[in-house]
Amino acid sequence: MLAFLVSFSLGFTYDQDVYAINNLYASLGSPPLPGWVLNGGDPCVEGWQGVQCVNSNITGIVLNGANLGGELGDKLWNFSSIITIDLSNNHIGGNIPLNLPHTIRKFFLSDNQLTGRIPSSLSTLALLSDLSLNNNHLNGVLPDAFQSLTDLINLDISFNNLSGQLPSALGNLSSLTTLHMQNNQLSGYLDILQDLPLQDLNVENNLFWGPVPGKLFNIPSFRKNGNPFNTTVLPSPPLPPPPLPPPPSPLSKGPTSGGIPGNTRDGPSAQNGFQPVGSKKSLVKKTTLIAAMIVVLCIIVVLLIWSCWKCNKKMSTADGICKRQEITTHKSHKEKPQSTEFLIQQTNQVGKVLLVKNDVQNPTKEHQVEMTKMGVTPLPQLVDKVIVNPITATKFQKVQEPSTSLMLFTIASLQQYTNSFAREHLIREETLGNVYHAVLPDGQQLAVKTLNKAIHILLRDEDFLNLVLRISELRHDNVIELVGYCMEHGQRILVYHYCSSQTLEDVLHCDEFNKKLSWNDRIKIALGGARALEYLHEICQPPIMHRNFKSSALLLDDKLTVRASNCGLARLISSASVNELSGYIQSSGYDAPEFMSSRKYTLQSDIYSFGVIMLELLTGRKSYDSSRPRGEHHLARWAINQLHDIELLSRMVDPNLSGTYSEKSLSRFADIISLCLEPEPEFRPPMSEIVQMILHMIQREALRNQ
């Protein structure tokens, strides 16, 4: 027994997994990763950064955006039970290893510098559900290695140099819902994809030819531009001419069928070129048909001339109101005054034209001049039709009209207001992009969010405009308001009202802010965050998931008013589940159990994240802190079993509070946290109930202080 205990204490992690991770570390060039060593070590006990374990087995390595280089090496197959490998957003080069662990389910290598071909050994990964290899330098043809990958749900191989035709084995991916292959040199037909359960298919900017299978147009998100598809419909063959009447028989010597005496082949009628009676009737019919056709053509010409005259009349009328585009007018509802709407044409560098409408009623010249100086154009609404690439194709997409006006900013104006996005104007760096402080000539302050390269790839112009419209409709005291946007020169920029440069994370965990929050301050902040989620979940229709609700997303002004940022951007995160932004919330401490196990995010997952924020307010600790003992890394996991023991609960409280709270108030606060952190999402209360619980706390605190 003593010998067993000694051997157990020397190493808990399975030896084969230790060997594999040591080799991976060496292949990556031994980067400065906390806990990692070249030889030996105990990853599961010592808490190596990004390493996930179940008992003694390594089940995951998540090092997204860790500035890693080197290569992957050839020992990955030695991992005995690994499920997730996420090394995306790094600088890893070399080839994808030929031998890969058969237990892997999620394999993310996007946005690296991988070269060579995709190995055919993928066929051995029968459990694989998510694979992202996009934004690398992979080349060659796709291997015919997908026949056994029946569990594969998401596949992203976009933005590489892959070529050749699609392998027939792709047709075996019976679970595939997302397939991104854009920006390669792939060719051939797409018919092998038509029976897959796809919900998102992107094949843009390749060399696919032939007709597009009709079933693919039933896919909710199908993008195919930039391919030489043969979509020409062959014209129907012309109708055969009517049969000519048979010539008279050369053997006929008697009277003809017309019964005219003497009209024989040798008679005078034939010699003078006279036609039989049947031929005269045919000639009359043909003459009548030609006359009818001439009459129809004349009618068509008259109608065309009249239509052109009407069109020119409308165009001339429009020129009198708006010099840039044709006018459209309509009668509004009875409760609204009539207004004139006119179209503004916006053209970007790739020749795309978007038609939008402006309902500014008789703006003054002074107002127009002032807005021109500021480099902005009023852009309140979009019309029902968005016209894209009018030279090559016309696509109509229904969009909802926002209730308020937006400002269309130019890149030049935003550069002026942020000193060319200088470092001293940088407020914070986020995964979706950087946020800068902008000051307009009139003194107005704005927060400018420049979305990163990955978002540019995900969003087409019309997708971005629809996103802008949805965000512009969000109006709540606890939600940051969008005031404008920019999409010039391929940029995707959101412009918000400036609230503050400090977040709840800063106030709680950064010494430089040096702001001590009282117990009542913390309850007030919790109420503001709860009301923001209540608005998104229960007032907005359809409901809006935040998907990144954490202390760094809650801005605090000088009066500690909470305003939630990044509202309405959940799509940018969910669309990137298998590419650059995979692992976006991993290991942050805010992720709900259902998200970690199934990658499914719901409104209830937001509620779990709110519970973690309340824990931060209660304890003053970070949601995830690797500097603490291993059992205390994840705040929620450490605290959940202590919330109902008043003695243990009192020890958890932030020392800065120094007993400025009542025991009952502390207990109620902990009860709300416990409800939000329920392991089963269906048992978490809706946000409206949580708001009422916090309001009830505030009322009791007010009565106690009287």
XYZ file of C-alpha atoms in Angstrom:
706
model
C 0.000 0.000 0.000
C 2.820 2.412 0.878
C 4.522 1.699 -2.446
C 1.262 2.368 -4.285
C 0.743 5.686 -2.514
C 4.272 6.812 -3.308
C 3.908 5.978 -6.980
C 0.515 7.740 -7.094
C 1.924 10.878 -5.514
C 4.703 11.059 -8.076
C 2.332 11.407 -10.996
C -1.444 11.504 -11.450
C -1.721 12.230 -15.195
C -1.591 9.168 -17.443
C 2.014 8.559 -18.591
C 1.103 8.271 -22.276
C -0.658 11.644 -22.182
C 2.354 13.233 -20.441
C 4.621 11.842 -23.174
C 2.340 13.230 -25.888
C 2.046 16.710 -24.386
C 5.817 16.907 -23.767
C 6.396 16.193 -27.467
C 3.781 18.732 -28.521
C 5.440 21.365 -26.321
C 8.826 20.646 -27.890
C 7.373 20.792 -31.429
C 5.786 24.169 -30.686
C 9.204 25.513 -29.767
C 8.749 25.513 -25.977
C 6.720 28.766 -25.800
C 6.243 30.463 -22.395
C 3.099 28.655 -21.262
C 2.449 28.599 -17.496
C 3.052 25.145 -16.058
C 4.273 23.490 -19.256
C 7.609 21.626 -19.177
C 9.588 19.647 -21.738
C 10.004 16.505 -19.666
C 7.605 14.904 -17.237
C 5.375 17.064 -15.127
C 1.783 16.471 -14.081
C -0.563 18.538 -16.316
C -3.812 17.482 -14.626
C -2.606 18.152 -11.075
C -0.436 21.184 -11.755
C -3.030 22.968 -13.881
C -1.052 23.615 -17.061
C -2.529 26.535 -18.996
C -5.194 25.437 -21.477
C -5.083 21.779 -20.450
C -8.386 20.125 -19.555
C -8.543 16.802 -17.717
C -11.029 14.213 -16.582
C -9.509 12.218 -13.736
C -6.012 11.229 -14.942
C -6.618 11.722 -18.678
C -5.998 14.848 -20.743
C -9.256 15.516 -22.600
C -8.615 18.945 -24.068
C -5.951 21.474 -25.044
C -7.347 24.971 -25.657
C -4.698 27.574 -26.549
C -6.614 29.878 -28.853
C -4.677 33.038 -29.723
C -1.672 32.167 -27.530
C 0.957 33.423 -30.005
C 2.256 29.896 -30.601
C 4.735 29.032 -33.344
C 6.619 25.918 -34.343
C 4.809 22.836 -35.609
C 2.399 20.188 -34.355
C 4.900 17.341 -34.428
C 4.078 13.686 -35.066
C 3.067 12.476 -31.592
C -0.503 13.770 -31.280
C -1.797 10.236 -31.779
C -0.307 9.300 -28.393
C -3.050 11.175 -26.536
C -5.220 8.413 -25.155
C -8.500 10.238 -24.465
C -8.253 13.727 -25.913
C -11.536 15.178 -27.193
C -10.748 18.818 -28.022
C -7.678 20.427 -29.588
C -8.071 24.162 -30.201
C -4.860 25.827 -31.415
C -6.499 28.384 -33.707
C -5.371 32.005 -34.093
C -1.659 31.236 -33.728
C 1.390 31.040 -36.022
C 1.845 27.264 -36.210
C 3.416 26.042 -39.453
C 4.378 22.736 -41.009
C 2.016 19.972 -42.095
C -1.017 18.485 -40.410
C 0.220 15.240 -38.799
C -0.607 12.019 -40.626
C -1.479 10.206 -37.425
C -4.108 11.850 -35.238
C -5.776 10.700 -32.002
C -8.833 8.564 -32.785
C -10.762 9.978 -29.812
C -10.787 13.572 -31.024
C -14.120 15.282 -31.649
C -13.298 18.979 -31.967
C -10.178 19.910 -33.953
C -9.595 23.660 -34.467
C -6.471 24.764 -36.390
C -7.844 27.838 -38.147
C -5.844 31.009 -38.792
C -2.353 29.505 -38.641
C 0.385 28.982 -41.218
C -0.109 25.286 -41.975
C 1.079 24.046 -45.361
C 0.884 20.837 -47.371
C -2.165 18.672 -47.944
C -5.063 17.600 -45.789
C -4.111 14.040 -44.801
C -6.256 11.086 -45.835
C -5.876 9.748 -42.289
C -8.905 11.886 -41.421
C -10.886 8.787 -42.291
C -9.823 7.239 -38.958
C -11.434 10.023 -36.877
C -14.872 8.432 -36.632
C -15.906 10.583 -33.640
C -15.006 13.934 -35.235
C -17.830 16.504 -34.992
C -16.097 19.869 -35.668
C -13.105 20.552 -37.922
C -11.747 23.983 -38.860
C -8.679 24.324 -41.078
C -9.550 27.682 -42.619
C -7.169 30.595 -43.160
C -4.017 28.528 -43.663
C -1.850 27.731 -46.689
C -3.082 24.197 -47.376
C -2.985 23.009 -50.977
C -3.668 19.988 -53.158
C -6.922 18.100 -53.598
C -9.323 17.111 -50.873
C -8.701 13.497 -49.835
C -11.435 10.933 -50.362
C -11.434 10.354 -46.611
C -14.869 11.387 -45.370
C -16.717 8.107 -45.715
C -16.584 7.279 -41.996
C -17.096 10.807 -40.589
C -20.838 10.433 -40.105
C -20.754 12.518 -36.889
C -19.125 15.556 -38.538
C -21.370 18.605 -38.048
C -19.175 21.614 -38.903
C -16.411 21.680 -41.529
C -14.481 24.816 -42.499
C -11.664 24.616 -45.079
C -12.098 28.132 -46.497
C -9.332 30.563 -47.437
C -6.683 28.033 -48.472
C -5.219 26.983 -51.828
C -7.142 23.712 -52.218
C -7.889 22.567 -55.741
C -9.512 19.755 -57.705
C -13.005 18.323 -57.585
C -14.949 17.401 -54.477
C -14.445 13.779 -53.433
C -17.487 11.532 -53.602
C -17.079 10.632 -49.928
C -18.370 14.100 -48.989
C -21.799 12.740 -49.782
C -21.526 10.424 -46.747
C -21.467 13.255 -44.194
C -24.994 12.565 -42.991
C -24.761 14.960 -40.006
C -23.085 17.909 -41.749
C -24.947 21.206 -41.216
C -22.174 23.792 -41.833
C -19.742 23.605 -44.752
C -17.473 26.530 -45.652
C -15.221 26.102 -48.707
C -15.017 29.680 -49.991
C -11.890 31.259 -51.443
C -10.106 28.174 -52.777
C -9.612 26.798 -56.278
C -12.021 23.891 -55.996
C -13.833 22.843 -59.151
C -16.387 20.417 -60.561
C -20.042 19.876 -59.778
C -21.896 20.366 -56.492
C -24.379 17.547 -56.954
C -22.748 15.354 -54.277
C -23.812 17.939 -51.667
C -27.487 18.118 -52.563
C -28.703 15.376 -50.183
C -26.780 16.538 -47.095
C -28.675 18.184 -44.172
C -26.854 21.489 -44.709
C -28.052 24.704 -43.071
C -25.043 26.860 -44.018
C -23.108 26.327 -47.267
C -20.522 28.763 -48.636
C -18.717 27.914 -51.889
C -17.942 31.459 -53.044
C -14.862 32.354 -55.097
C -13.956 28.914 -56.435
C -14.035 27.289 -59.878
C -17.225 25.227 -59.582
C -19.060 24.763 -62.861
C -22.164 23.102 -64.217
C -25.746 23.725 -63.126
C -26.435 24.323 -59.440
C -28.627 21.509 -58.025
C -32.070 22.816 -57.158
C -31.995 21.289 -53.664
C -29.128 23.572 -52.640
C -31.392 26.606 -52.954
C -33.428 25.223 -50.043
C -30.434 25.696 -47.703
C -31.173 28.656 -45.361
C -27.714 30.164 -45.900
C -26.319 29.325 -49.351
C -23.597 31.540 -50.866
C -22.241 30.740 -54.329
C -21.009 33.982 -55.947
C -17.662 34.031 -57.728
C -17.976 30.691 -59.563
C -18.337 30.058 -63.318
C -21.596 28.148 -62.909
C -23.483 27.318 -66.074
C -26.927 28.620 -65.256
C -28.022 29.271 -68.866
C -31.423 27.827 -69.746
C -31.356 26.279 -73.243
C -34.094 27.665 -75.520
C -36.840 25.335 -76.659
C -36.416 23.970 -80.233
C -38.472 25.865 -82.871
C -41.754 24.367 -83.947
C -41.558 22.503 -87.298
C -43.092 24.378 -90.294
C -46.548 23.237 -91.424
C -46.447 20.551 -94.159
C -46.725 21.844 -97.719
C -49.631 20.593 -99.858
C -48.626 17.614 -102.011
C -47.843 18.424 -105.659
C -50.166 17.079 -108.336
C -49.436 13.543 -109.388
C -47.452 13.386 -112.638
C -49.579 10.397 -113.707
C -52.851 12.290 -113.390
C -54.569 12.854 -116.763
C -58.159 13.354 -115.731
C -59.798 16.279 -113.990
C -58.201 17.537 -110.738
C -59.782 17.241 -107.322
C -61.069 20.794 -107.798
C -63.445 19.500 -110.526
C -62.529 22.243 -113.054
C -62.796 20.864 -116.612
C -59.672 20.968 -118.731
C -57.327 21.719 -115.688
C -54.906 18.925 -116.440
C -51.089 18.856 -116.315
C -50.945 19.390 -120.082
C -53.760 21.921 -120.198
C -53.520 25.691 -120.602
C -53.927 26.428 -116.886
C -50.759 24.585 -115.996
C -48.878 26.174 -118.791
C -49.802 29.700 -117.649
C -48.741 29.069 -114.010
C -52.209 29.021 -112.406
C -52.451 27.399 -108.897
C -55.014 24.872 -107.779
C -57.936 26.036 -105.645
C -56.366 24.452 -102.447
C -53.175 26.555 -102.857
C -55.178 29.806 -103.080
C -56.860 29.084 -99.743
C -53.446 28.463 -98.103
C -52.151 31.766 -99.465
C -55.126 33.629 -98.002
C -54.466 32.068 -94.585
C -50.806 33.035 -94.656
C -51.618 36.612 -95.649
C -54.112 36.909 -92.793
C -51.569 35.541 -90.270
C -48.889 38.023 -91.384
C -51.312 40.917 -91.084
C -52.280 39.848 -87.552
C -48.633 39.656 -86.526
C -48.018 43.172 -87.870
C -50.957 44.495 -85.845
C -49.647 42.813 -82.662
C -46.171 44.242 -83.202
C -47.588 47.713 -83.655
C -49.507 47.397 -80.390
C -46.343 46.265 -78.570
C -44.336 49.181 -79.965
C -47.019 51.647 -78.851
C -47.053 50.139 -75.346
C -43.244 50.362 -75.094
C -43.243 53.991 -76.186
C -45.955 54.814 -73.630
C -44.042 52.991 -70.831
C -40.815 54.844 -71.627
C -42.687 58.149 -71.602
C -44.167 57.371 -68.181
C -40.757 56.299 -66.824
C -39.073 59.464 -68.102
C -41.820 61.539 -66.555
C -41.216 59.890 -63.151
C -37.469 60.322 -63.473
C -37.839 64.002 -64.255
C -40.116 64.433 -61.250
C -37.601 62.690 -59.019
C -34.794 64.931 -60.232
C -36.673 67.866 -58.858
C -36.535 66.477 -55.321
C -33.366 64.370 -55.100
C -30.512 64.783 -57.535
C -28.893 61.437 -56.627
C -31.684 58.886 -57.129
C -35.332 58.433 -58.093
C -38.043 59.539 -55.743
C -40.488 57.240 -54.036
C -43.449 58.467 -52.009
C -46.062 56.709 -49.960
C -48.770 57.537 -47.508
C -47.905 56.686 -43.937
C -50.306 55.380 -41.308
C -53.011 57.713 -40.095
C -51.283 58.323 -36.800
C -48.096 59.454 -38.544
C -47.684 62.630 -40.608
C -46.924 62.232 -44.256
C -43.235 62.334 -45.119
C -41.214 62.242 -48.294
C -38.724 59.422 -48.637
C -35.906 59.465 -51.117
C -33.194 57.055 -52.103
C -29.485 57.567 -51.512
C -27.032 55.580 -53.561
C -23.930 54.401 -51.740
C -21.118 52.830 -53.764
C -18.077 51.156 -52.204
C -14.720 50.190 -53.634
C -15.855 46.861 -55.070
C -18.692 48.351 -57.080
C -21.491 47.204 -54.784
C -24.463 49.532 -54.646
C -26.862 49.669 -51.734
C -30.086 51.633 -51.925
C -31.207 53.121 -48.655
C -33.858 55.655 -47.782
C -33.708 58.829 -45.785
C -36.809 60.290 -44.169
C -35.275 63.514 -42.884
C -38.067 66.044 -43.374
C -36.792 69.199 -45.044
C -33.337 69.403 -43.425
C -32.003 72.923 -43.329
C -28.992 73.950 -45.342
C -27.163 74.767 -42.125
C -27.797 71.258 -40.839
C -26.569 69.703 -44.085
C -23.404 71.829 -44.067
C -22.652 70.987 -40.427
C -23.057 67.241 -41.057
C -20.830 67.440 -44.130
C -18.103 69.082 -42.014
C -18.398 66.224 -39.537
C -17.913 63.669 -42.318
C -21.247 61.942 -41.715
C -24.408 61.371 -43.694
C -27.838 60.865 -42.074
C -28.942 57.324 -42.789
C -32.109 56.535 -40.868
C -33.563 53.503 -42.633
C -33.256 50.895 -45.307
C -35.896 50.264 -47.888
C -37.383 46.805 -48.205
C -35.043 45.919 -51.056
C -31.270 45.822 -50.883
C -29.722 45.692 -54.350
C -26.289 44.097 -54.519
C -23.938 43.960 -57.499
C -26.456 45.442 -59.956
C -24.062 44.998 -62.858
C -24.017 41.212 -62.575
C -27.047 40.237 -60.547
C -29.881 41.608 -58.479
C -30.708 40.128 -55.083
C -33.580 41.247 -52.898
C -33.559 40.780 -49.147
C -36.279 41.934 -46.779
C -35.052 43.987 -43.853
C -36.913 45.700 -41.042
C -36.950 49.446 -40.726
C -35.283 50.790 -37.576
C -37.075 53.265 -35.407
C -34.300 55.844 -35.176
C -31.691 57.515 -37.332
C -28.173 56.217 -37.844
C -25.086 58.072 -38.985
C -22.994 56.782 -41.869
C -19.358 57.650 -41.083
C -16.436 57.742 -43.482
C -13.077 56.191 -42.677
C -11.452 59.597 -43.081
C -13.720 61.191 -40.492
C -13.176 58.386 -37.962
C -9.431 58.651 -38.468
C -9.691 62.373 -37.779
C -11.692 61.842 -34.577
C -9.337 59.111 -33.249
C -6.018 60.523 -34.469
C -5.753 57.678 -36.988
C -6.807 55.117 -34.359
C -3.819 56.010 -32.222
C -2.860 53.930 -29.221
C -3.715 56.729 -26.816
C -7.312 56.603 -28.081
C -7.592 52.837 -27.520
C -10.124 52.100 -24.765
C -9.895 48.310 -24.735
C -9.053 45.298 -26.866
C -11.801 42.721 -27.363
C -11.957 39.424 -29.206
C -14.303 40.859 -31.832
C -12.196 43.996 -32.290
C -10.733 47.103 -30.668
C -12.688 50.012 -29.173
C -11.417 53.587 -29.588
C -12.427 56.904 -28.009
C -13.513 59.449 -30.632
C -14.177 63.158 -30.107
C -16.164 65.034 -32.758
C -15.580 68.735 -33.600
C -18.702 69.703 -31.625
C -17.366 67.920 -28.537
C -19.585 64.848 -28.812
C -17.826 61.665 -27.617
C -18.193 58.305 -29.315
C -16.894 54.762 -28.855
C -15.680 53.293 -32.153
C -15.506 49.491 -32.403
C -13.399 48.263 -35.343
C -14.403 44.669 -36.020
C -11.453 42.413 -36.764
C -10.460 40.574 -39.926
C -12.415 37.450 -39.045
C -15.655 39.443 -38.987
C -14.898 40.958 -42.393
C -14.742 37.427 -43.767
C -17.959 36.326 -42.070
C -20.176 39.257 -43.074
C -21.148 40.364 -46.535
C -22.278 43.966 -46.977
C -25.978 43.134 -46.755
C -25.385 40.882 -43.713
C -23.563 43.692 -41.934
C -26.295 46.198 -42.755
C -28.958 43.889 -41.355
C -26.853 43.431 -38.216
C -26.538 47.214 -37.875
C -30.290 47.608 -38.217
C -31.033 45.071 -35.507
C -28.568 46.653 -33.080
C -29.898 50.150 -33.820
C -33.322 49.108 -32.519
C -31.981 48.370 -29.025
C -33.067 51.210 -26.727
C -32.703 50.760 -22.968
C -31.108 52.691 -20.125
C -28.801 49.754 -19.379
C -27.718 49.030 -22.981
C -25.146 51.006 -24.974
C -26.816 52.820 -27.882
C -25.559 52.466 -31.454
C -25.393 55.818 -33.270
C -23.760 54.890 -36.570
C -21.462 52.677 -38.560
C -18.877 52.591 -41.333
C -18.424 50.031 -44.102
C -16.077 51.911 -46.386
C -13.077 50.166 -48.028
C -14.152 46.772 -46.740
C -14.134 47.906 -43.093
C -16.797 46.885 -40.570
C -17.054 49.532 -37.839
C -19.751 50.151 -35.220
C -20.054 53.578 -33.572
C -21.693 53.858 -30.141
C -22.437 56.621 -27.675
C -19.471 56.970 -25.353
C -20.394 55.912 -21.834
C -17.183 55.234 -19.943
C -13.772 53.678 -20.347
C -14.101 51.636 -17.158
C -15.839 48.282 -16.865
C -17.005 46.312 -13.862
C -13.971 44.078 -14.358
C -11.710 47.117 -14.056
C -13.397 48.387 -10.909
C -13.332 44.992 -9.187
C -9.959 43.655 -10.242
C -7.654 46.488 -11.400
C -5.774 48.402 -8.719
C -5.342 51.459 -10.932
C -9.046 52.333 -10.624
C -8.841 52.069 -6.834
C -12.598 52.371 -6.424
C -14.099 50.539 -3.454
C -17.657 49.386 -4.014
C -19.997 49.329 -1.043
C -22.535 46.557 -0.506
C -25.352 48.789 -1.782
C -23.244 49.738 -4.833
C -22.872 46.060 -5.679
C -26.581 45.383 -5.381
C -27.276 48.409 -7.618
C -24.801 47.131 -10.242
C -26.368 43.667 -10.136
C -29.789 45.237 -10.739
C -28.493 47.179 -13.761
C -26.990 44.064 -15.321
C -30.173 42.073 -14.614
C -32.343 44.723 -16.250
C -30.142 44.720 -19.359
C -30.609 40.959 -19.752
C -34.312 41.197 -18.938
C -34.685 43.702 -21.795
C -32.780 41.499 -24.248
C -34.500 38.243 -23.224
C -38.082 39.256 -22.544
C -38.822 42.653 -24.067
C -37.023 42.342 -27.393
C -38.924 40.249 -29.905
C -37.552 37.900 -30.960
C -35.479 37.459 -27.774
C -31.781 38.317 -28.029
C -29.003 36.217 -26.523
C -26.001 38.213 -25.385
C -23.619 35.227 -25.490
C -20.708 37.134 -23.947
C -22.177 38.509 -20.735
C -19.314 39.117 -18.309
C -17.907 41.826 -16.086
C -15.760 43.278 -18.896
C -18.936 43.785 -20.985
C -20.605 45.964 -18.314
C -19.554 49.618 -18.522
C -19.839 51.808 -15.420
C -20.081 55.590 -15.482
C -19.200 57.874 -12.568
C -22.612 57.250 -11.000
C -22.120 53.451 -11.315
C -24.895 53.211 -13.895
C -24.530 49.936 -15.794
C -24.641 49.783 -19.573
C -24.146 46.452 -21.301
C -21.955 46.448 -24.405
C -21.782 44.011 -27.346
C -25.547 43.481 -27.302
C -26.872 41.973 -30.521
C -23.499 40.579 -31.591
C -24.202 36.955 -30.642
C -24.370 36.000 -34.308
C -20.750 37.010 -34.848
C -19.737 34.544 -32.158
C -22.062 31.674 -33.099
C -21.224 31.968 -36.819
C -17.564 31.526 -35.944
C -17.971 28.333 -33.933
C -15.640 26.444 -36.245
C -13.265 29.140 -37.360
C -11.218 32.033 -36.045
C -13.347 32.697 -32.972
C -13.680 29.117 -31.730
C -12.930 28.926 -28.041
C -14.199 32.515 -27.640
C -15.680 31.896 -24.197
C -13.618 28.816 -23.327
C -11.926 28.888 -19.927
C -13.314 32.348 -19.143
C -15.222 31.087 -16.127
C -18.583 32.323 -17.443
C -19.429 29.293 -19.582
C -22.495 27.300 -18.537
C -22.236 23.499 -18.182
C -24.503 22.848 -21.176
C -22.293 24.981 -23.393
C -19.122 23.171 -22.354
C -20.673 19.749 -22.990
C -22.634 20.359 -26.192
C -21.507 23.787 -27.524
C -25.181 24.808 -27.408
C -25.855 28.300 -26.086
C -29.303 29.473 -24.934
C -30.901 32.332 -23.040
C -30.410 30.287 -19.881
C -26.669 30.274 -20.563
C -26.741 34.084 -20.292
C -28.417 33.697 -16.901
C -25.600 31.419 -15.734
C -23.068 34.073 -16.790
C -25.015 36.682 -14.824
C -24.741 34.434 -11.761
C -20.960 34.402 -12.149
C -20.948 38.227 -12.295
C -22.910 38.313 -9.034
C -20.281 35.984 -7.560
C -17.591 38.467 -8.612
C -19.521 41.240 -6.875
C -19.865 39.096 -3.760
C -16.293 37.809 -3.483
C -14.189 40.379 -5.347
C -12.576 37.437 -7.177
C -12.111 36.915 -10.910
C -14.322 34.441 -12.761
C -11.208 32.451 -13.642
C -7.909 32.899 -11.844
C -5.079 30.454 -12.573
C -2.912 32.076 -9.879
C -5.091 30.593 -7.146
C -4.907 26.955 -5.953
C -6.132 24.428 -8.507
C -9.495 23.874 -6.839
C -10.212 27.611 -6.874
C -9.390 28.393 -10.510
C -13.044 28.520 -11.596
C -14.959 30.820 -9.266
C -18.376 29.248 -9.880
C -17.180 25.670 -9.360
C -15.398 26.645 -6.155
C -18.261 28.667 -4.690
C -21.365 26.719 -5.676
C -21.284 24.301 -2.718
C -20.636 27.055 -0.161
C -23.562 29.344 -0.937
C -25.983 27.716 1.514
C -23.649 27.577 4.508
C -23.701 30.969 6.203
C -20.324 30.431 7.858
C -18.602 29.425 4.622
C -20.480 32.153 2.796
C -19.203 34.813 5.174
C -15.627 33.708 4.495
C -16.166 34.128 0.742
C -17.191 37.773 0.964
C -14.836 40.415 -0.456
C -12.689 41.651 2.484
C -13.217 45.231 1.257
C -16.832 45.046 2.423
C -15.762 44.685 6.076
C -19.130 43.578 7.402
C -21.143 46.479 5.931
C -23.963 44.091 5.048
C -26.586 42.229 7.008
C -26.565 38.484 7.261
C -30.049 38.286 5.734
C -29.059 40.472 2.795
C -25.969 38.368 2.194
C -28.057 35.192 2.329
C -30.604 36.541 -0.184
C -27.829 37.617 -2.546
C -26.350 34.106 -2.346
C -29.778 32.537 -2.988
C -30.120 34.480 -6.260
C -26.637 33.401 -7.303
C -27.483 29.780 -6.549
C -30.603 29.932 -8.723
C -28.638 31.432 -11.639
C -25.938 28.748 -11.357
C -28.326 25.774 -11.412
C -26.584 22.968 -13.380
C -29.775 22.244 -15.356
C -30.716 25.282 -17.460
C -34.475 24.715 -17.165
C -34.275 25.341 -13.403
C -32.773 28.819 -13.780
C -35.458 31.524 -13.331
C -36.162 34.058 -16.090
C -34.492 37.423 -15.775
C -37.729 39.209 -14.884
C -37.957 37.106 -11.703
C -34.321 37.835 -10.871
C -34.950 41.566 -11.288
C -37.872 41.345 -8.845
C -35.725 39.427 -6.329
C -33.024 42.114 -6.428
C -35.603 44.923 -6.143
C -37.046 43.170 -3.105
C -33.531 43.075 -1.613
C -33.079 46.806 -2.216
C -36.411 47.586 -0.549
C -35.470 45.545 2.518
C -32.064 47.245 2.686
C -33.757 50.653 2.517
C -36.083 49.721 5.378
C -33.171 48.409 7.427
C -31.208 51.626 6.979
C -34.099 53.884 8.029
